PDB file of C-alpha atoms in Angstrom:
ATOM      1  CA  UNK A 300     132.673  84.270  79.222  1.00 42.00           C
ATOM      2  CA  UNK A 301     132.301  85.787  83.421  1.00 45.00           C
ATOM      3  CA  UNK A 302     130.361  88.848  81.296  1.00 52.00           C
ATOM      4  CA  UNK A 303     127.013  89.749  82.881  1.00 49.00           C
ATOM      5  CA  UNK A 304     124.086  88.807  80.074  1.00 51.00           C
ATOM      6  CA  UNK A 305     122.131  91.695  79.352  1.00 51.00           C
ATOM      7  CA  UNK A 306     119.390  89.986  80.580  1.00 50.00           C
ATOM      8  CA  UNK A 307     120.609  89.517  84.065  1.00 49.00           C
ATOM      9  CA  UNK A 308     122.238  93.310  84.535  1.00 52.00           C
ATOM     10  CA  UNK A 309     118.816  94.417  85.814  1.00 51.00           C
ATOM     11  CA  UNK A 310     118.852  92.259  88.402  1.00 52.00           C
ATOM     12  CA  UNK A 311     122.439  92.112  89.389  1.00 52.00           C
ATOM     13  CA  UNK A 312     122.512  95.871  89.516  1.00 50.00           C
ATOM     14  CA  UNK A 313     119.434  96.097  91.953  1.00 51.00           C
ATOM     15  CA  UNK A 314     120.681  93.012  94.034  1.00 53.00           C
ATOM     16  CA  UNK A 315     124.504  95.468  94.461  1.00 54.00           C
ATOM     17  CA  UNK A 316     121.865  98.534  95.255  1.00 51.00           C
ATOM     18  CA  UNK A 317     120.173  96.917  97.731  1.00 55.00           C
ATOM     19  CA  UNK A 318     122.967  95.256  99.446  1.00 55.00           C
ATOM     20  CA  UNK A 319     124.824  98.906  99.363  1.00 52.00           C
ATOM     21  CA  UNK A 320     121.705 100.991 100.977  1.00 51.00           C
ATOM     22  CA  UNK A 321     121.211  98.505 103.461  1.00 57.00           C
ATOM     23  CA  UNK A 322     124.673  98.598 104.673  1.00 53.00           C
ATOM     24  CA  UNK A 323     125.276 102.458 104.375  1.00 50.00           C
ATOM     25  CA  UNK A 324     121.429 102.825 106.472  1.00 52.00           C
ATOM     26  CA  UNK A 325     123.506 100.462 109.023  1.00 50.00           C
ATOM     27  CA  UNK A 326     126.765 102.954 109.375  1.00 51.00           C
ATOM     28  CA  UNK A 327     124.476 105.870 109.399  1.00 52.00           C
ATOM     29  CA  UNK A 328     123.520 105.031 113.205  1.00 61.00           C
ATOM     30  CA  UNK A 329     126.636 105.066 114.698  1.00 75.00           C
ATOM     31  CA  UNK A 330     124.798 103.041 117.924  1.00 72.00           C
ATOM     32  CA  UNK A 331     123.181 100.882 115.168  1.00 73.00           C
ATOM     33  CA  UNK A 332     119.493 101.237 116.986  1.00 78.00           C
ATOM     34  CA  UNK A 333     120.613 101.642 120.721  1.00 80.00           C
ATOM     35  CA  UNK A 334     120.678 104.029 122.773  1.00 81.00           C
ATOM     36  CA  UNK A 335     123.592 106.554 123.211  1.00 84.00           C
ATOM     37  CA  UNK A 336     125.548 104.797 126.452  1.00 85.00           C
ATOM     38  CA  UNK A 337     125.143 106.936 129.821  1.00 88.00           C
ATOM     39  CA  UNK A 338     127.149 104.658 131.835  1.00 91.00           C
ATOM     40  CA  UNK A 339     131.198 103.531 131.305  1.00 89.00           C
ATOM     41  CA  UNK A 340     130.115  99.731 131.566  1.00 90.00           C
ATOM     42  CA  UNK A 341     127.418 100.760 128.900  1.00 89.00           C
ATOM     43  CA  UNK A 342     130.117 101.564 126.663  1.00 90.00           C
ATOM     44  CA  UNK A 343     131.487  98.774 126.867  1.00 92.00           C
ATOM     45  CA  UNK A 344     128.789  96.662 125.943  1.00 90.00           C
ATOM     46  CA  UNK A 345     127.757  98.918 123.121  1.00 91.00           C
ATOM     47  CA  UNK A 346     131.683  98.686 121.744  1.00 91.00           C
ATOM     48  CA  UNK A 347     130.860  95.236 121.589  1.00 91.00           C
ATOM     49  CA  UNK A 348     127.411  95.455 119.847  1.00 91.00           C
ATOM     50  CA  UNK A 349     128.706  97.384 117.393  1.00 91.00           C
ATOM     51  CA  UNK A 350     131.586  95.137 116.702  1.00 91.00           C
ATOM     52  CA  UNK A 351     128.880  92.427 116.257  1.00 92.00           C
ATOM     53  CA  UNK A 352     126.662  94.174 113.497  1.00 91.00           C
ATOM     54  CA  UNK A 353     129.862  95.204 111.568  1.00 91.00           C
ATOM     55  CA  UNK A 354     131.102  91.444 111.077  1.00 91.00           C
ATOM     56  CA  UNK A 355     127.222  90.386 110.898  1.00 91.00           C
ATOM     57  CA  UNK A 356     127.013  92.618 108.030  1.00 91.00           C
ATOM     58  CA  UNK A 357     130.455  91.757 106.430  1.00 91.00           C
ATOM     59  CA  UNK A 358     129.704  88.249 106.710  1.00 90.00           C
ATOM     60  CA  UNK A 359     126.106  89.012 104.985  1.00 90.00           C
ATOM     61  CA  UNK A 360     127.701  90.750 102.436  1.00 91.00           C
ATOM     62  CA  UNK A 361     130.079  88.369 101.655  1.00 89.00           C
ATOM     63  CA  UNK A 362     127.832  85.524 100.811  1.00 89.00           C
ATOM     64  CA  UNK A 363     125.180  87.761  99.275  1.00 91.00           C
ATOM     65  CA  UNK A 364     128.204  88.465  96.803  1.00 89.00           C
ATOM     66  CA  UNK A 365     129.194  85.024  96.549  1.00 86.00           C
ATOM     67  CA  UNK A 366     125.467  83.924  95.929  1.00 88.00           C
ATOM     68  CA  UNK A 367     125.436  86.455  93.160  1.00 88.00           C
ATOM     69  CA  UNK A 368     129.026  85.762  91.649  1.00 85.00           C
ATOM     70  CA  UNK A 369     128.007  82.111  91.316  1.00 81.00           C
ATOM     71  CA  UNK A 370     124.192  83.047  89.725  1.00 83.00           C
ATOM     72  CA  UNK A 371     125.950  85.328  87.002  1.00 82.00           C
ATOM     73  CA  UNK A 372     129.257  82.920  86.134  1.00 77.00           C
ATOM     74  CA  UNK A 373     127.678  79.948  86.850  1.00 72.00           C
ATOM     75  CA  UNK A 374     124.460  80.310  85.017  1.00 72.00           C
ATOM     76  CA  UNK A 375     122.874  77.380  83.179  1.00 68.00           C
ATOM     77  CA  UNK A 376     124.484  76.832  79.609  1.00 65.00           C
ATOM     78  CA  UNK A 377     123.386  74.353  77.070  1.00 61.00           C
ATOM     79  CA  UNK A 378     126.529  73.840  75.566  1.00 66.00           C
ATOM     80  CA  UNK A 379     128.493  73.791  78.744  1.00 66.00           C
ATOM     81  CA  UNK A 380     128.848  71.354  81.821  1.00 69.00           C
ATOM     82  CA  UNK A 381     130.198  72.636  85.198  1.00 65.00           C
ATOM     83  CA  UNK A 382     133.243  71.078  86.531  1.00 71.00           C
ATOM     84  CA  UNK A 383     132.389  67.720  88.436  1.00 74.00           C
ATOM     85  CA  UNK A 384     135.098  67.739  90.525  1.00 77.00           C
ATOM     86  CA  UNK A 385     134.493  66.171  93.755  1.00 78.00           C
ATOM     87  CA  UNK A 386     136.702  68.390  96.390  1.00 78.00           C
ATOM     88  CA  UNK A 387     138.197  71.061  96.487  1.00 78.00           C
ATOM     89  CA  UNK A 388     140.861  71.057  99.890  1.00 83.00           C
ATOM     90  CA  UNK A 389     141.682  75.190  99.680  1.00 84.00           C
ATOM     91  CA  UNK A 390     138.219  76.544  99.944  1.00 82.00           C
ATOM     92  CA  UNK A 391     137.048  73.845 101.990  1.00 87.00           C
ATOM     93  CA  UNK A 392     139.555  74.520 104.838  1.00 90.00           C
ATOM     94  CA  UNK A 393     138.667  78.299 103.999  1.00 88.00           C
ATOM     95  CA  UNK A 394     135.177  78.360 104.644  1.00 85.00           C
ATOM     96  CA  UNK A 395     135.916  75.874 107.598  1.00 90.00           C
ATOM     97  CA  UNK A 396     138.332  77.426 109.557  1.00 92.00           C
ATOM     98  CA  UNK A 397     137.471  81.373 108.950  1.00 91.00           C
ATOM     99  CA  UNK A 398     133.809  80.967 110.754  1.00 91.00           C
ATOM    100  CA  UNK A 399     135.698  78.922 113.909  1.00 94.00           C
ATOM    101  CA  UNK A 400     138.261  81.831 113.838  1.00 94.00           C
ATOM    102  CA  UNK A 401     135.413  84.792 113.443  1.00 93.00           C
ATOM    103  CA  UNK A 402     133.439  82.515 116.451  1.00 94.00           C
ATOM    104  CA  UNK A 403     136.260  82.428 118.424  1.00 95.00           C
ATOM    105  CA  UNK A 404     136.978  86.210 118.317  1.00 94.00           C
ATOM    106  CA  UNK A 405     133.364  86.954 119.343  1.00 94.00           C
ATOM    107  CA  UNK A 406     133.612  84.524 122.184  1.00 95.00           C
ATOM    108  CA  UNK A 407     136.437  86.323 123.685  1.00 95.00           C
ATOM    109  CA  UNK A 408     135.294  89.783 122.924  1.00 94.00           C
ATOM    110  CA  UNK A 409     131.783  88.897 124.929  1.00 94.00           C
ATOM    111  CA  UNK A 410     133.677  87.558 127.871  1.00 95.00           C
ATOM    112  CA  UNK A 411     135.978  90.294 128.180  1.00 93.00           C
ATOM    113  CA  UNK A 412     133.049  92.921 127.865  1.00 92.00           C
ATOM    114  CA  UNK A 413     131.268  90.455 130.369  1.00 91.00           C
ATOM    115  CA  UNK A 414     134.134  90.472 132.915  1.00 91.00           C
ATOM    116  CA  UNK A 415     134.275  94.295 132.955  1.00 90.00           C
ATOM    117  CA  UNK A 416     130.716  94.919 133.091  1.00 88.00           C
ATOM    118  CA  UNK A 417     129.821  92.614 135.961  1.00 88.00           C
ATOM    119  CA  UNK A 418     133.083  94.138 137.694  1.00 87.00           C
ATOM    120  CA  UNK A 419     132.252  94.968 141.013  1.00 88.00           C
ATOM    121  CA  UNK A 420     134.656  97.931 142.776  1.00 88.00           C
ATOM    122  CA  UNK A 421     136.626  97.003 145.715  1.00 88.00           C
ATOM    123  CA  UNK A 422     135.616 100.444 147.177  1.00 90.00           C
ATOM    124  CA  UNK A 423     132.096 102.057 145.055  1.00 92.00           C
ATOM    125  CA  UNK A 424     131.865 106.085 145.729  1.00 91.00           C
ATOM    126  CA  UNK A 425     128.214 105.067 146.679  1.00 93.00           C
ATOM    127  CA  UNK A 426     125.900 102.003 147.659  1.00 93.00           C
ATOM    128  CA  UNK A 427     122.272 102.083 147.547  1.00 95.00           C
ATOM    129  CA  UNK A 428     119.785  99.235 148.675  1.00 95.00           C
ATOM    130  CA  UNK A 429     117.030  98.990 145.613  1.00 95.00           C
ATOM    131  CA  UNK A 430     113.964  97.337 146.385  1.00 94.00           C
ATOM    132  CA  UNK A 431     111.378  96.044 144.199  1.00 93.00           C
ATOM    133  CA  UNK A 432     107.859  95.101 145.002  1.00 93.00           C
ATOM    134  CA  UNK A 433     104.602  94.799 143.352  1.00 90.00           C
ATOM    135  CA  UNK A 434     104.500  97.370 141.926  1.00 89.00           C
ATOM    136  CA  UNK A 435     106.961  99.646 142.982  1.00 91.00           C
ATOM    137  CA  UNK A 436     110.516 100.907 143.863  1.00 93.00           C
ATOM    138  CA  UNK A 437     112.360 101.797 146.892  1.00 93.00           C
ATOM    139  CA  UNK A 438     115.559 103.658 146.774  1.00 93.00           C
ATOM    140  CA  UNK A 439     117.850 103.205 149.732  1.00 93.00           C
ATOM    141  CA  UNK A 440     120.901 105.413 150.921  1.00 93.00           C
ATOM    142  CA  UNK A 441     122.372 104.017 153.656  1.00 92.00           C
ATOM    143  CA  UNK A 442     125.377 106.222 154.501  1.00 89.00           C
ATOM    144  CA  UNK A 443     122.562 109.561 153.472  1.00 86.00           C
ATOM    145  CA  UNK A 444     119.582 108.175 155.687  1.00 88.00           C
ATOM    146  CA  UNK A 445     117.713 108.510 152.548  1.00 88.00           C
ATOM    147  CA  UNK A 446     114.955 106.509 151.712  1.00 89.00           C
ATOM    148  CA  UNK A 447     112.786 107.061 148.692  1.00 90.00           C
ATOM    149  CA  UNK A 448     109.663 104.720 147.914  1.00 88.00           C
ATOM    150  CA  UNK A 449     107.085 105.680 144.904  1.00 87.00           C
ATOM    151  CA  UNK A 450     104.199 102.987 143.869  1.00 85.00           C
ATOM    152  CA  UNK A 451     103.170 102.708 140.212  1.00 79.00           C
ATOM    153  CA  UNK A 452     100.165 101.553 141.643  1.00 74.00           C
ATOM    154  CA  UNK A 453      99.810 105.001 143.233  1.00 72.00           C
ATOM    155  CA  UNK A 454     100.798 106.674 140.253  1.00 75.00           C
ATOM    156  CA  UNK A 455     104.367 107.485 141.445  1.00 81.00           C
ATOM    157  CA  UNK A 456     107.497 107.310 140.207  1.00 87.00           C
ATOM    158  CA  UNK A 457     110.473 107.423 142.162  1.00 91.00           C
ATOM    159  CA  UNK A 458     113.449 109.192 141.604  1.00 91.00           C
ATOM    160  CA  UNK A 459     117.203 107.245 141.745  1.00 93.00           C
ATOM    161  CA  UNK A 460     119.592 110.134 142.377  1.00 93.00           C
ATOM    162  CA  UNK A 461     123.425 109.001 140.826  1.00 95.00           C
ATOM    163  CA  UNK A 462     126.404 111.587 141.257  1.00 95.00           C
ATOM    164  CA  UNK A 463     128.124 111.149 137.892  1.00 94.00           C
ATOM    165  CA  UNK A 464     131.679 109.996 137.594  1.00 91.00           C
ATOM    166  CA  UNK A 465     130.935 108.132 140.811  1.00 93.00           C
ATOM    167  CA  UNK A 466     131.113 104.079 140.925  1.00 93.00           C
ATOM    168  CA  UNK A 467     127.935 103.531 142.649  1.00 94.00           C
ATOM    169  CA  UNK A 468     126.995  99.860 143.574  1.00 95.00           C
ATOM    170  CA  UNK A 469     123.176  98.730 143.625  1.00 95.00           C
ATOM    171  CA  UNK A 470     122.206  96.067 145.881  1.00 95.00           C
ATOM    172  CA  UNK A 471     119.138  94.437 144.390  1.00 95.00           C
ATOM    173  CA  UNK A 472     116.495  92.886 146.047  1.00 94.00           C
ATOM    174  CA  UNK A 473     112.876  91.884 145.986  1.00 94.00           C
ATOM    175  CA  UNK A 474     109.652  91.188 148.904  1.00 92.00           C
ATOM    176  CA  UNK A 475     107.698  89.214 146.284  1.00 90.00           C
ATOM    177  CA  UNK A 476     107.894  87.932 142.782  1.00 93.00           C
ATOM    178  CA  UNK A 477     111.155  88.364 140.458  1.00 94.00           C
ATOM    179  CA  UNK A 478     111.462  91.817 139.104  1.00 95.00           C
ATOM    180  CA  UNK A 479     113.959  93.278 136.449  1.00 95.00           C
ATOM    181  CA  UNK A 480     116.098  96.312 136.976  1.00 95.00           C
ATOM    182  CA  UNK A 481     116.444  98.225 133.506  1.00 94.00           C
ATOM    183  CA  UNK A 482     117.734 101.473 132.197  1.00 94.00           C
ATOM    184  CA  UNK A 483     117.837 101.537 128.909  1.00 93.00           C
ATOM    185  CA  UNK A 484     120.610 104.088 128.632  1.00 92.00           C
ATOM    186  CA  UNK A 485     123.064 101.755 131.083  1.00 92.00           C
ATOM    187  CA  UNK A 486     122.940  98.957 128.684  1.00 90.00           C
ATOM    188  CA  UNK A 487     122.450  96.325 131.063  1.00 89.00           C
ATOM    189  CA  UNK A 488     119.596  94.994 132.941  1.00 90.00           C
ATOM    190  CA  UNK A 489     119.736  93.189 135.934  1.00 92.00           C
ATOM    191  CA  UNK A 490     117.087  90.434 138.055  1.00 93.00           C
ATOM    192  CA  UNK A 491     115.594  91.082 141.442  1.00 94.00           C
ATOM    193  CA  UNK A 492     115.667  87.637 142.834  1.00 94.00           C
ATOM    194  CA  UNK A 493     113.100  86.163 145.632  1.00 93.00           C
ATOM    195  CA  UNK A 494     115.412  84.792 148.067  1.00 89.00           C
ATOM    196  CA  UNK A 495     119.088  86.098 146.210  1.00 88.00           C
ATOM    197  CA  UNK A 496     120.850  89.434 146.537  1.00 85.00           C
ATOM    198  CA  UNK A 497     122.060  90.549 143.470  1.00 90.00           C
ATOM    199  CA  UNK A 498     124.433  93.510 142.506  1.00 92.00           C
ATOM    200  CA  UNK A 499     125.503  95.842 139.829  1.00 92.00           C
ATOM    201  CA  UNK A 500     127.693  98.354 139.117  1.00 93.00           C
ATOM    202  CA  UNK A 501     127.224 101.800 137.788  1.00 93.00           C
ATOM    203  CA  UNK A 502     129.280 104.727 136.709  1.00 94.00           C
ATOM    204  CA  UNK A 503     127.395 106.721 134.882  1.00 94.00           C
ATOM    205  CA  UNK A 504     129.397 109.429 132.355  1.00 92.00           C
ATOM    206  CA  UNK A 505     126.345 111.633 131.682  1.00 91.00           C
ATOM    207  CA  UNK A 506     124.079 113.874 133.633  1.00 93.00           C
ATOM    208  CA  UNK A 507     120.745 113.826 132.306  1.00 92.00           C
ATOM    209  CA  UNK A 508     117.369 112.185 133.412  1.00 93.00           C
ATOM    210  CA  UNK A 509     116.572 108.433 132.162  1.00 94.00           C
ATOM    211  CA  UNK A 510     113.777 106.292 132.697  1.00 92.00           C
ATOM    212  CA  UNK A 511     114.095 103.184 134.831  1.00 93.00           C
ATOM    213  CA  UNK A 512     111.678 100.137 134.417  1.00 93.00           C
ATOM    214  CA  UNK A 513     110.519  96.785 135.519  1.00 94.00           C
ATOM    215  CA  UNK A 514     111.816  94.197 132.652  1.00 91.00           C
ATOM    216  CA  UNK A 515     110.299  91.116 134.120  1.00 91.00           C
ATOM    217  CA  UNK A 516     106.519  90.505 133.492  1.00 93.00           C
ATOM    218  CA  UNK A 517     105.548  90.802 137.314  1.00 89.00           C
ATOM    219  CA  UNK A 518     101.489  90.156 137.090  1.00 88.00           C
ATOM    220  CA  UNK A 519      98.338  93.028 136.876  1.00 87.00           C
ATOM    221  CA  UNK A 520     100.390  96.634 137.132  1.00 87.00           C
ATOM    222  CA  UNK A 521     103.665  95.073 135.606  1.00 91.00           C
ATOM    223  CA  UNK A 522     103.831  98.300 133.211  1.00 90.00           C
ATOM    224  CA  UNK A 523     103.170 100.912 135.986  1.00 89.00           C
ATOM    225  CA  UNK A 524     106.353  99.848 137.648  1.00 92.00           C
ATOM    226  CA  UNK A 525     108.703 102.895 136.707  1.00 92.00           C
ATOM    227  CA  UNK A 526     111.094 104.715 137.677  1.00 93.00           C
ATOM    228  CA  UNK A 527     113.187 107.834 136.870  1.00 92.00           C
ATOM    229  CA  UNK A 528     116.942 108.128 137.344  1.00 94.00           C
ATOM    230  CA  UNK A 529     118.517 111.645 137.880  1.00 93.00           C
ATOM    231  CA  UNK A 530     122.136 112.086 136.834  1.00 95.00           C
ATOM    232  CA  UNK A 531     123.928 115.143 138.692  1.00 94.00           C
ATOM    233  CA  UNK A 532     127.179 116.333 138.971  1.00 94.00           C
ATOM    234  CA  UNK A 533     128.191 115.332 142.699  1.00 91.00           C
ATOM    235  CA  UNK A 534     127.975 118.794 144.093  1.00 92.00           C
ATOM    236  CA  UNK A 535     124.091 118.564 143.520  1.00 91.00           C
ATOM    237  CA  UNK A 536     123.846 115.520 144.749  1.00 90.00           C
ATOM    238  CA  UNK A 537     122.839 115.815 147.962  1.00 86.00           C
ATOM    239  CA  UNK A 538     119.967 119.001 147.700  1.00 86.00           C
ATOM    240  CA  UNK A 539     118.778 116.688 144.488  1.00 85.00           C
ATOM    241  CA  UNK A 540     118.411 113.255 146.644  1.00 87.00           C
ATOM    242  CA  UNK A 541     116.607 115.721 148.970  1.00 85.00           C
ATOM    243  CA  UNK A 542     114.219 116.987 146.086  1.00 81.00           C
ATOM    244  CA  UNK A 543     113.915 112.949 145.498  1.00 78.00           C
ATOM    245  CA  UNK A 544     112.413 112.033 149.151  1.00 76.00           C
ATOM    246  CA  UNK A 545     108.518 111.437 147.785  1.00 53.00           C
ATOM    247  CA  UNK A 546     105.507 112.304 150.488  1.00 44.00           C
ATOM    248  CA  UNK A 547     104.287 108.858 150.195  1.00 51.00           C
ATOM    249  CA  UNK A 548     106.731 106.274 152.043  1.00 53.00           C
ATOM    250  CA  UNK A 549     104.186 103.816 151.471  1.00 52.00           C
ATOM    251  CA  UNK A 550     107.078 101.220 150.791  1.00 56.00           C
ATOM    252  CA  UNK A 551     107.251  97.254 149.955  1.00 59.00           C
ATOM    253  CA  UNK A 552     104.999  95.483 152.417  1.00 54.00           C
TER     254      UNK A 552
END
C-alpha cells in the first residue's frame, strides 16, 4: 500500500534530485558564500555560520521529506478514509520540544561566539585611533607617531598597516555622521558613533591585503569611503606603516 504510483515516481524522483543538488552545491563551499576568515575572531563567527546553514539545511530537508512522505502515503483514495484521530501525544511533544531544543542550542552557540568576538585584551600588541569622516579615514598610531589620513573624496585610499599574530585594538571614532567600520575578510563590522567611542578587537591570522569600507550609508560620496588594510608579518611592520604615511594629511575637519 506505502508503494510510489507510477504516476507520482516522476515527480518524487525530481523532488529527491533537487533536494540532493541543492544540499551537495551547499557542502561544496566549505565557507558556504563568505569569505575565507583573515582574523581569529573571524573564525569564530564563521564556525558559527556554518553551524547555522548545516541545521538550516537539515531542518529543510527534513520537512521537505516529510512533505513528500505524506503526498506519496497519504494520497487521496476513494475507497479509503484517513485516520480521524484527534491527537497524537508522541509526535506532538516531538515536533514541540526538538525546535525549543535546536533554538536553544543556537542561542548559546551565538552568545558564546558573541562573548569571544567582542573580547577585548587586557594588554593588545597594538592600539590604533581610527577616525572616520565624510568621506574619509584616518589611521592613528599612537605609540609609532604615525598618522595616516586618505579622502575618498580626493581619490585616496588609506592604508591600515596590522602585524599579524598581533592582538591589535581599534578605537573607533567619528567628527560627523555615523560611519561603519567593515572588512569583509574579519567577519565583523563595527559603528563609528557621533558622540560614543567604540572598540574592536583584531588578530588577524593572514598576511595579505583586504579592502576596508564604510558600511553605513553616510550621504553624497558614501561609496568613495575606502580603505585598504595591509597584513605583514611584524618584522615588516614598521618600514610598511612607513610606506603607508600618504602625502596628503588633509585629515577629518
Amino acid at each position: 500500500m506505502s508503494r510510489i504510483p507510477t504516476r507520482l515516481r516522476p515527480a518524487a524522483v525530481a523532488a529527491t534530485v533537487i533536494v540532493a543538488v541543492g544540499l551537495l552545491a551547499g557542502c561544496s563551499d566549505s565557507t558556504f558564500s563568505q569569505p575565507d576568515a583573515a582574523s581569529e575572531q573571524g573564525e569564530h563567527t564563521l564556525a558559527l555560520w556554518r553551524i547555522f546553514i548545516v541545521v538550516g539545511a537539515a531542518v529543510g530537508a527534513i520537512v521537505l521529506g516529510l512533505i513528500l512522505y505524506v503526498t506519496i502515503k497519504f494520497r487521496r483514495r476513494s475507497d479509503e478514509i484517513p485516520s480521524q484521530k484527534a491527537n497524537n501525544v508522541g509526535w506532538e511533544a516531538v515536533y514541540t520540544i526538538t525546535p525549543i531544543v535546536i533554538v536553544a542550542v543556537l542561542f548559546t552557540l551565538s552568545v558564546t561566539t558573541q562573548n569571544k568576538t567582542e573580547k577585548h585584551a587586557a594588554n593588545p600588541d597594538l592600539t590604533i585611533n581610527v577616525i572616520g569622516f565624510q568621506w574619509g579615514w584616518q589611521f592613528e598610531y599612537p605609540e609609532q607617531g604615525v598618522l595616516v589620513t586618505g579622502s575618498g573624496s580626493a581619490g585616496e585610499r588609506p592604508t591600515l598597516v596590522l602585524p599579524v599574530g598581533k592582538t591589535v585594538h581599534l578605537v573607533l571614532r567619528t567628527v560627523d555622521v555615523i560611519h561603519s567600520f567593515w572588512v569583509p575578510e574579519f567577519l565583523d563590522k563595527r559603528d563609528l558613533i557621533p558622540g560614543l567611542d567604540n572598540s574592536l578587537d583584531v588578530t588577524p591570522n593572514h598576511v595579505g591585503t583586504y579592502d576596508g569600507k564604510c558600511a553605513e550609508f553616510c550621504l553624497l560620496d558614501h561609496w568613495r569611503m575606502t580603505f585598504i588594510v595591509e597584513v605583514v608579518t611584524p618584522e615588516a611592520f614598521d618600514s610598511e606603516l612607513s610606506k603607508a604615511v600618504t602625502a596628503t594629511q588633509g585629515g577629518p575637519p
